PDB file of C-alpha atoms in Angstrom:
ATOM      1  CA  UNK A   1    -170.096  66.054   7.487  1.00  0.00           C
ATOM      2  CA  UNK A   2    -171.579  69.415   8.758  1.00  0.00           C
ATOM      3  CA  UNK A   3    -167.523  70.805   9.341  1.00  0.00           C
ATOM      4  CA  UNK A   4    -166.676  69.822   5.661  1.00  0.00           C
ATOM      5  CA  UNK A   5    -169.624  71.039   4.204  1.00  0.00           C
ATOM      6  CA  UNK A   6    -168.569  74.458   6.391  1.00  0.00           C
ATOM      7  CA  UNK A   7    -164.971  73.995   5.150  1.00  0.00           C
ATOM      8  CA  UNK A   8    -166.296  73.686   1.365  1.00  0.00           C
ATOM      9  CA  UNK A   9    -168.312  76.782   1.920  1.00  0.00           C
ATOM     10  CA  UNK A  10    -165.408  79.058   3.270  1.00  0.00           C
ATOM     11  CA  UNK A  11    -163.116  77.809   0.273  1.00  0.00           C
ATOM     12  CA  UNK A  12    -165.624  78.580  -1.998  1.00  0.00           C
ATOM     13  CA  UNK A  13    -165.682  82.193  -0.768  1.00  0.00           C
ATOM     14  CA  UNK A  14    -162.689  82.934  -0.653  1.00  0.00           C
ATOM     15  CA  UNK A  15    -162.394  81.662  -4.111  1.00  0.00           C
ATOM     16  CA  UNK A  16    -164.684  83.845  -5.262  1.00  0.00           C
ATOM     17  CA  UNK A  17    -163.547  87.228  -3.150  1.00  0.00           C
ATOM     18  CA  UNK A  18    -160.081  86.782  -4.867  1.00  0.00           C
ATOM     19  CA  UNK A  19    -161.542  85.952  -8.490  1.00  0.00           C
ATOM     20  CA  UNK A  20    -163.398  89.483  -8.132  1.00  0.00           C
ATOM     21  CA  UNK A  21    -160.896  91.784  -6.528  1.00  0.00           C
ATOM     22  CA  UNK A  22    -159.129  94.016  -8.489  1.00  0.00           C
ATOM     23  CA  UNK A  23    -155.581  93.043  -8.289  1.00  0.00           C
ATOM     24  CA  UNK A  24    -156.950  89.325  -9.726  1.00  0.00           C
ATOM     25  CA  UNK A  25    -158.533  91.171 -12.820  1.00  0.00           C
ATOM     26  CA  UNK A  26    -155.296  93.405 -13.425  1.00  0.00           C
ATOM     27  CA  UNK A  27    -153.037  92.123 -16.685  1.00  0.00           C
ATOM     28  CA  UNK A  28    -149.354  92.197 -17.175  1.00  0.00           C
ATOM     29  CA  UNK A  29    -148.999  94.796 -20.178  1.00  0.00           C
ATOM     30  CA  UNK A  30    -151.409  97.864 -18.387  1.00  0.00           C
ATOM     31  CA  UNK A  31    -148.557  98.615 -15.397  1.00  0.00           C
ATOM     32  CA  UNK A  32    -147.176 101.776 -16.006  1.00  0.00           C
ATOM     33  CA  UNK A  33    -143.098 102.281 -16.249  1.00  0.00           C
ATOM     34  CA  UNK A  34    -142.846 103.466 -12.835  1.00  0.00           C
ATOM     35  CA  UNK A  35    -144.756 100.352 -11.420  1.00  0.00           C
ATOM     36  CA  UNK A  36    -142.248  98.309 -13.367  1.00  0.00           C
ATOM     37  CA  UNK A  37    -139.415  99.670 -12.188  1.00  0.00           C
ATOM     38  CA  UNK A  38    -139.975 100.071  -8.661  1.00  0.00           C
ATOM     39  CA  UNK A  39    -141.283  96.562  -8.609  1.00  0.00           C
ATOM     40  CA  UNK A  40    -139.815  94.617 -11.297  1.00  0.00           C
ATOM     41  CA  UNK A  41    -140.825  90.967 -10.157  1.00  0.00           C
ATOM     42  CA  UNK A  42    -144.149  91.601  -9.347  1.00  0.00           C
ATOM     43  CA  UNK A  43    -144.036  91.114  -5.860  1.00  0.00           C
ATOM     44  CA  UNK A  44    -146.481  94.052  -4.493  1.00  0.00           C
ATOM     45  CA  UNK A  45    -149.034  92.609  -6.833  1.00  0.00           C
ATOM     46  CA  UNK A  46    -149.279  95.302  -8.983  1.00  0.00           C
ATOM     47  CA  UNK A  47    -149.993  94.070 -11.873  1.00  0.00           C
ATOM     48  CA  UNK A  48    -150.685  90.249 -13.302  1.00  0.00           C
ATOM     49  CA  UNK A  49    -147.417  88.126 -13.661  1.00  0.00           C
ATOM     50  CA  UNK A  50    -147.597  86.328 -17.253  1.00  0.00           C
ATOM     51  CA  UNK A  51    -148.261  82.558 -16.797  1.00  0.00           C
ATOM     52  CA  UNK A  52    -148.512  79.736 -19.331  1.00  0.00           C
ATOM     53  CA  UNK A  53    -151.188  77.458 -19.278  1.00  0.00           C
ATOM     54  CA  UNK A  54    -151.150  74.276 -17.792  1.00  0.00           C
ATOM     55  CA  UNK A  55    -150.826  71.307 -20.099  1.00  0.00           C
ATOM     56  CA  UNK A  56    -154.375  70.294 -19.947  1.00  0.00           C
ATOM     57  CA  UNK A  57    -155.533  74.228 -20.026  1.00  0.00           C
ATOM     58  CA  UNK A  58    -153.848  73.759 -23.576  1.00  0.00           C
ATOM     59  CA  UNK A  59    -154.934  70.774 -25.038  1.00  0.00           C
ATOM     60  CA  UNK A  60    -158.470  71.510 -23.788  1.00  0.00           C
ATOM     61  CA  UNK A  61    -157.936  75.284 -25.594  1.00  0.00           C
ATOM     62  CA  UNK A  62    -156.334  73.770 -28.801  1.00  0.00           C
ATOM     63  CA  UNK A  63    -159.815  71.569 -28.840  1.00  0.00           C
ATOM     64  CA  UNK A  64    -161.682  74.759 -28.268  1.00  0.00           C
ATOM     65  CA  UNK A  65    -160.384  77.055 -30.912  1.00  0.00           C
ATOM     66  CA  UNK A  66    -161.174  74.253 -33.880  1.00  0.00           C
ATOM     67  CA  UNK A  67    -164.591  73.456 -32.226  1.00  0.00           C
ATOM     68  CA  UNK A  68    -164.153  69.873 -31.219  1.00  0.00           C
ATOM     69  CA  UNK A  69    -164.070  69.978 -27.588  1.00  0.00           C
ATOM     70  CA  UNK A  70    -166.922  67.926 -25.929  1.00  0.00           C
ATOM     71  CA  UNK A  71    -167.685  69.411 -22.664  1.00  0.00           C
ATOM     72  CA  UNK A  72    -169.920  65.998 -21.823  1.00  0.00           C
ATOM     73  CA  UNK A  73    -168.142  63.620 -19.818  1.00  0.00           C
ATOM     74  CA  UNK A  74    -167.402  60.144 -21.869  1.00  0.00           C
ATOM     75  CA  UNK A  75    -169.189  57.075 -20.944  1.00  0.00           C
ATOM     76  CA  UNK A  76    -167.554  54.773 -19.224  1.00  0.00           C
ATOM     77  CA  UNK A  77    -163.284  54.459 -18.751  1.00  0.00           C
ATOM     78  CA  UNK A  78    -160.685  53.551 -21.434  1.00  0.00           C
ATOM     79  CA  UNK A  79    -160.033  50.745 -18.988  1.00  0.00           C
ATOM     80  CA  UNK A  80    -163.551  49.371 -18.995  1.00  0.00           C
ATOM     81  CA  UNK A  81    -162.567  46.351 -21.156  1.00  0.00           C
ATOM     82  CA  UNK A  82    -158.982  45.624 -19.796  1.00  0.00           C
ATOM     83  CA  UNK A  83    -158.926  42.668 -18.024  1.00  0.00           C
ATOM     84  CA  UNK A  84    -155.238  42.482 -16.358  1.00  0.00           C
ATOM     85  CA  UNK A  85    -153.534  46.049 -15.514  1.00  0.00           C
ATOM     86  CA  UNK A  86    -151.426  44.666 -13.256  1.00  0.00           C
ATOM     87  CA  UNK A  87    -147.764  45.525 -13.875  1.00  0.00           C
ATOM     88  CA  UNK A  88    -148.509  46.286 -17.626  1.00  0.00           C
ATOM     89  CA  UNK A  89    -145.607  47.345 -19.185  1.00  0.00           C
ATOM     90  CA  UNK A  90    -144.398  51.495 -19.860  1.00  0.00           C
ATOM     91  CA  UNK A  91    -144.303  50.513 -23.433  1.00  0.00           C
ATOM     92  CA  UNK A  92    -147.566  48.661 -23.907  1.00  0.00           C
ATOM     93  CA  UNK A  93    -149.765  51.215 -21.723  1.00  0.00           C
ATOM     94  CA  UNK A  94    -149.807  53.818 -24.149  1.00  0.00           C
ATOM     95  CA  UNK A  95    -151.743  51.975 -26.340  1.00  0.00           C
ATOM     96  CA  UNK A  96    -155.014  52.384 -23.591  1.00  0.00           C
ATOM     97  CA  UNK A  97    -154.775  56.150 -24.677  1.00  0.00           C
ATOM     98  CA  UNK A  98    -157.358  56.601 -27.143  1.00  0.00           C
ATOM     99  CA  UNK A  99    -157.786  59.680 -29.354  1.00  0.00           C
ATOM    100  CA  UNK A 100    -160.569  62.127 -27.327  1.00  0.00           C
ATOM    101  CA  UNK A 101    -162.063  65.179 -27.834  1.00  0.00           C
ATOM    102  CA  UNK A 102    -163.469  65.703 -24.155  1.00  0.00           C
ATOM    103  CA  UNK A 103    -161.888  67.387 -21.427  1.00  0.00           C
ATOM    104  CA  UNK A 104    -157.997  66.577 -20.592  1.00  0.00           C
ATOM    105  CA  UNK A 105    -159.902  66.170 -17.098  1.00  0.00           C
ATOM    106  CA  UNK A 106    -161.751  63.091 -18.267  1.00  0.00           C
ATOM    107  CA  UNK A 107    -157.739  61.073 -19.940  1.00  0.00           C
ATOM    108  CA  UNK A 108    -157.056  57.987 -18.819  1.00  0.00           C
ATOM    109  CA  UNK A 109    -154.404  58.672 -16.243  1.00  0.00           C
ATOM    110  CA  UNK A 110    -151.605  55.869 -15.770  1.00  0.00           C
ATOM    111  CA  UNK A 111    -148.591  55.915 -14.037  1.00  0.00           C
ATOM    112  CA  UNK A 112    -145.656  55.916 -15.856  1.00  0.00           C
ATOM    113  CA  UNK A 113    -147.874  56.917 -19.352  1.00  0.00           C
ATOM    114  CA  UNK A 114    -148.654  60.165 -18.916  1.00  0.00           C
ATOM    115  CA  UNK A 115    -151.671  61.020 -21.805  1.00  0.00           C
ATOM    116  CA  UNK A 116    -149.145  62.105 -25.328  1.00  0.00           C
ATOM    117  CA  UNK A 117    -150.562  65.251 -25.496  1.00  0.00           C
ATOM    118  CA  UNK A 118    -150.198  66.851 -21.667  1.00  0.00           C
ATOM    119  CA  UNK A 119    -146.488  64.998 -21.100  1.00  0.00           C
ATOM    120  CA  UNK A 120    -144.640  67.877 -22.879  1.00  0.00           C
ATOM    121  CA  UNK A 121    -145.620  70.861 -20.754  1.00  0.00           C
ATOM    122  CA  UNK A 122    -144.717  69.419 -17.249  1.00  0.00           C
ATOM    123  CA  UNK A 123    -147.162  66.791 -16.621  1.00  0.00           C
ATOM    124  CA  UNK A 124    -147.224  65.227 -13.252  1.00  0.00           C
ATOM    125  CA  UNK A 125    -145.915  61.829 -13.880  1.00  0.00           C
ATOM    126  CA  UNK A 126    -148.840  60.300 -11.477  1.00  0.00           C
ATOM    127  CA  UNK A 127    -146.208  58.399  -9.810  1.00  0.00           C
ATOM    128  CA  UNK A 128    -145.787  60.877  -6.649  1.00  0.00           C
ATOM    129  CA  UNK A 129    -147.384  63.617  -5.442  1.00  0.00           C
ATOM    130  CA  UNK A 130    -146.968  66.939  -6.802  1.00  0.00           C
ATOM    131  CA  UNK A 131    -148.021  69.789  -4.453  1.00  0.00           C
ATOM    132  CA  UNK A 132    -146.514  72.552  -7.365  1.00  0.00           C
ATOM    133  CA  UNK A 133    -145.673  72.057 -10.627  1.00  0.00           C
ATOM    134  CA  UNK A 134    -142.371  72.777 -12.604  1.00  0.00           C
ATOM    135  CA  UNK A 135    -142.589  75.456 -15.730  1.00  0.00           C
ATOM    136  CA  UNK A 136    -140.052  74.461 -17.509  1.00  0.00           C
ATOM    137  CA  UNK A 137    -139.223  75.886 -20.825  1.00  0.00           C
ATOM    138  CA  UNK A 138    -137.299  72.855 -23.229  1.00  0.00           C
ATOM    139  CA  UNK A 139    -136.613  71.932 -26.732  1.00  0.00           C
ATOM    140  CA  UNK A 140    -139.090  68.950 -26.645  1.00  0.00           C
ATOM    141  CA  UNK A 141    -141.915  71.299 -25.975  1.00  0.00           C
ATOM    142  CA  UNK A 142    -141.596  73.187 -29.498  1.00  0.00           C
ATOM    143  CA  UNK A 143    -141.152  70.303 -30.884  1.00  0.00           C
ATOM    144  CA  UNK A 144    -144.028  68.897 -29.701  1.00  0.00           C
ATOM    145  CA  UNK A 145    -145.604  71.981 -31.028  1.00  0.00           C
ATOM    146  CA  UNK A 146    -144.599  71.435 -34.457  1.00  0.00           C
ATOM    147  CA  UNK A 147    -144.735  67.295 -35.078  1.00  0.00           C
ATOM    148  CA  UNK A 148    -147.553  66.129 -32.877  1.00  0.00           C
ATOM    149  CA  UNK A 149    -150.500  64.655 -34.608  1.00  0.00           C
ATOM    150  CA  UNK A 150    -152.727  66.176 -32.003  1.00  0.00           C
ATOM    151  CA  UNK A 151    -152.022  69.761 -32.788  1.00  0.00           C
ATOM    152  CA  UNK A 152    -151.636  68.895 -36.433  1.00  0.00           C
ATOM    153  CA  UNK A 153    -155.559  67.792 -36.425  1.00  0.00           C
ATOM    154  CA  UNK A 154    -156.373  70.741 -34.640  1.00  0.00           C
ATOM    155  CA  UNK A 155    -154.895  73.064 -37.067  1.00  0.00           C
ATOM    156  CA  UNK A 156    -156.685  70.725 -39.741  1.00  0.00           C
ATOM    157  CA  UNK A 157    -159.931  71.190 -38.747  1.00  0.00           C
ATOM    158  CA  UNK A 158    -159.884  74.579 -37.681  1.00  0.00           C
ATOM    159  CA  UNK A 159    -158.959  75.049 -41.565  1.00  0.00           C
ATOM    160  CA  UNK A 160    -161.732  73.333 -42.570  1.00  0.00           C
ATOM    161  CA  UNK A 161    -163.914  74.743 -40.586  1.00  0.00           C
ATOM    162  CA  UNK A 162    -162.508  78.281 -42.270  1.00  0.00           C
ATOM    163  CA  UNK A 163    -162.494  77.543 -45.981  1.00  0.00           C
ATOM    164  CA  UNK A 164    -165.923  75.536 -45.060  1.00  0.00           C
ATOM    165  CA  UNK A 165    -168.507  77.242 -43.799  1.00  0.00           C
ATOM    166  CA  UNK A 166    -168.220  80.028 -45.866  1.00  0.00           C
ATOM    167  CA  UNK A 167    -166.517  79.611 -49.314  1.00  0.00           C
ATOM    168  CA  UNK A 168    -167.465  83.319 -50.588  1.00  0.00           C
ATOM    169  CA  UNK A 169    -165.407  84.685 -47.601  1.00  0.00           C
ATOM    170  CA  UNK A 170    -161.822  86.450 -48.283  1.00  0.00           C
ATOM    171  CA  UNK A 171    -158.466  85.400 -47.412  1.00  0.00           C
ATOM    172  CA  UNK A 172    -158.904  88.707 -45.128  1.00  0.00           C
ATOM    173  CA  UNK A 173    -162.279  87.163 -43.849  1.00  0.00           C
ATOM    174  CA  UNK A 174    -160.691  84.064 -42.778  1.00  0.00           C
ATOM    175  CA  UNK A 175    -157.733  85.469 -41.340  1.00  0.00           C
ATOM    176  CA  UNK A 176    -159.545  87.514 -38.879  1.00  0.00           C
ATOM    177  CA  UNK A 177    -161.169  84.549 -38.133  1.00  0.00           C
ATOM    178  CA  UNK A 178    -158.179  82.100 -37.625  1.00  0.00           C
ATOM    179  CA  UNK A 179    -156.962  85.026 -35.025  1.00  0.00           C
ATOM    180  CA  UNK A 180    -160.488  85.258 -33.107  1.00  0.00           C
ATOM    181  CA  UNK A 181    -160.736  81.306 -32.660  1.00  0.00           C
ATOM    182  CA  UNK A 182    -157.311  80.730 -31.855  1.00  0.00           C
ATOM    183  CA  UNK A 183    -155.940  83.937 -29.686  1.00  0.00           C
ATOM    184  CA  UNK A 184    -159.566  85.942 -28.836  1.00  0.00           C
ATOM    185  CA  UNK A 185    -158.349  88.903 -30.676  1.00  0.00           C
ATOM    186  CA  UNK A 186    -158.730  90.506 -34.012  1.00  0.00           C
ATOM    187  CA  UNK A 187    -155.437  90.849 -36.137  1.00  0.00           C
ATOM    188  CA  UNK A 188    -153.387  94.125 -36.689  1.00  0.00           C
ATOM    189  CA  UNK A 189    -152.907  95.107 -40.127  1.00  0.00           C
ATOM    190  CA  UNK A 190    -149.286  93.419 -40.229  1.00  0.00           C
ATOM    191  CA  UNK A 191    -150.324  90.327 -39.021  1.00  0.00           C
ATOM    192  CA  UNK A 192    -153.042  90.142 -42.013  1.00  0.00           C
ATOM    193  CA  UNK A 193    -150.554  91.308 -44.489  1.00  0.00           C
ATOM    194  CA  UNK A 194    -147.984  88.739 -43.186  1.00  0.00           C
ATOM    195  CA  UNK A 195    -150.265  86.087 -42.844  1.00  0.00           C
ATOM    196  CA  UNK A 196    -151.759  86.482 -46.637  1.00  0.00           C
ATOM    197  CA  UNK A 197    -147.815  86.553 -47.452  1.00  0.00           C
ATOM    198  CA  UNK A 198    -147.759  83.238 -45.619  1.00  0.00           C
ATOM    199  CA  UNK A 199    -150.010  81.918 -47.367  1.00  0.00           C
ATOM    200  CA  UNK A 200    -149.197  83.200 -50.842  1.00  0.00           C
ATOM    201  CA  UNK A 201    -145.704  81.446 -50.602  1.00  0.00           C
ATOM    202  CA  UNK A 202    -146.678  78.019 -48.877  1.00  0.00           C
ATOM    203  CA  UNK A 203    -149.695  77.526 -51.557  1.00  0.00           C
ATOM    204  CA  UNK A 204    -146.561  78.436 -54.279  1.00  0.00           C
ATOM    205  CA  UNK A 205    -144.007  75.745 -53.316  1.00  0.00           C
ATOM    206  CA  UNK A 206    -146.508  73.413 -52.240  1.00  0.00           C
ATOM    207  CA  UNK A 207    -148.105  73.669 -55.941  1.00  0.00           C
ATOM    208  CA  UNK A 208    -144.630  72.975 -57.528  1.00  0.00           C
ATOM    209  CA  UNK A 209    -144.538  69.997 -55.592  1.00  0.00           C
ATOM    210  CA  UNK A 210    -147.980  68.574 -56.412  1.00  0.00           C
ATOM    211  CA  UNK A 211    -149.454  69.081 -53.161  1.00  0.00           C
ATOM    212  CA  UNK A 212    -153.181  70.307 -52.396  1.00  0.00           C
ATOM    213  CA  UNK A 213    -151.699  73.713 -51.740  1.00  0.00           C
ATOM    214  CA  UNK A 214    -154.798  76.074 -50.430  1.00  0.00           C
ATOM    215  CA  UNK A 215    -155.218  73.537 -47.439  1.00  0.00           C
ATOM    216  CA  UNK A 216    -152.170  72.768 -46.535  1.00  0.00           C
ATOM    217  CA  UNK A 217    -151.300  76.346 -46.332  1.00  0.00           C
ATOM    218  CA  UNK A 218    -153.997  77.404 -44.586  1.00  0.00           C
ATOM    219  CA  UNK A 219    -153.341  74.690 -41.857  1.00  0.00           C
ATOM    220  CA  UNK A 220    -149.712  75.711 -41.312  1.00  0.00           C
ATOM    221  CA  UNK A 221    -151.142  79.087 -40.530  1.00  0.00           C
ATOM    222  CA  UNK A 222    -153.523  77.908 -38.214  1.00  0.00           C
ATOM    223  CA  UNK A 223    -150.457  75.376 -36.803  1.00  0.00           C
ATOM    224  CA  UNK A 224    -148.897  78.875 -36.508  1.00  0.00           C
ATOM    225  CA  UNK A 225    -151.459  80.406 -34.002  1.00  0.00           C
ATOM    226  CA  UNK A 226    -151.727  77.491 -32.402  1.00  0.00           C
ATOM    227  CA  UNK A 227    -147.741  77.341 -31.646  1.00  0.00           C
ATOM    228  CA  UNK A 228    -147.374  80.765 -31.069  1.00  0.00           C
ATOM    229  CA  UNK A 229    -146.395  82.670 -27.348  1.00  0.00           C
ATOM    230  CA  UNK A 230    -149.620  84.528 -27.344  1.00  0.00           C
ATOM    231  CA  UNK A 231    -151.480  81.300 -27.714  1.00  0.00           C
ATOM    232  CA  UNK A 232    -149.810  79.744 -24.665  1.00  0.00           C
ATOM    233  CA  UNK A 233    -149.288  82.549 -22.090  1.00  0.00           C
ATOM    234  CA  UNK A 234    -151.917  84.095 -20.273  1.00  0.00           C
ATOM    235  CA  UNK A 235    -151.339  88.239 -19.948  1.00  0.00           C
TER     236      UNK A 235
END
């Protein structure tokens, strides 16, 4: 007990010397030109190699910028009240995967039915054991980015949440909202001017079609952010 308690200890440590050293705090864009070209893969350190997120890391940040995420573990399993797992079929299982707003830490994890919303972006299938995992960059994944319900709601409520809980507030206003919820950062000028473009022309055709245009327009913004690079990669 005494040698893993040790062993936790040193891990922690050395966590926690490489989380505050320098070349750990360095991003990918501050390198200068010579850096990149004597070292163009990175491997010296010099600077901090753009990653994506992991599939959870995204759901749990989609969940985060429209202000649903529950940080409280649930009570209880989504297999509490399941009385014969035994061999249930690929098809079938998916059904035990409830809609949840907590952490992607606390799905219900079943092999062969990965949780919907972590499957695109290279999901260990729970079936062996995984000791790295692929990045793979595929079709299905901006797909999944544009059709899923999950990231659909998301977008939803983060656009209610915007035209909400201030009504007074100005496109502008909102816009430099949507960009601090979803990616941290203000907007440039452009990207205000493009997005109120955006928004202009969706609300249009959506109009002509009968459609409750302000919200739906706003939410394919915010499906926008949500989508985009900057959203996913880490610089």
């Amino acid at each position: 007990h005494r040698f893993v308690t040790d062993l936790d200890w040193s891990v922690k440590k050395m966590i926690r010397t490489i989380v505050l050293s320098r070349t750990y705090q360095l991003d990918s864009r501050g390198a200068a030109s010579e850096l990149l070209k004597a070292d163009p893969d990175n491997i010296l350190m010099a600077r901090h190699s753009r990653r994506r997120l992991d599939a959870e890391s995204l759901r749990d940040r989609m969940l985060q910028a429209s202000g649903r995420l529950n940080l409280s573990p649930p009570a209880g399993s989504a297999i509490d009240d399941v009385d014969i797992l035994l061999n249930w079929p690929a098809g079938e299982a998916k059904y035990l995967h409830e809609a949840s707003t907590h952490r992607s830490v606390y799905l219900c994890m079943l092999r062969d039915s990965p949780p919907p919303e972590l499957s695109a972006f290279d999901f260990p299938d729970g079936i062996k054991v995984a000791g790295k995992r692929d990045v793979t960059t595929a079709p299905n994944q901006a797909l999944y980015l544009f059709n899923n319900l999950f990231v659909i709601e998301q977008a939803r409520v983060l656009t209610e949440s915007l035209l909400d809980n201030n009504p007074s507030a100005s496109d502008e206003d909102r816009i430099h909202t949507a960009y601090q919820r979803a990616l941290q950062r203000e907007p440039t000028q452009a990207e205000v001017v493009r997005s109120v473009a955006h928004l202009r022309e969706v609300s249009s055709l959506l109009a002509s079609e009968g459609t409750a245009a302000i919200p739906q327009a706003w939410t394919s913004l915010c499906q926008a952010l949500l989508a985009s690079s900057e959203f996913r990669y880490i610089d």
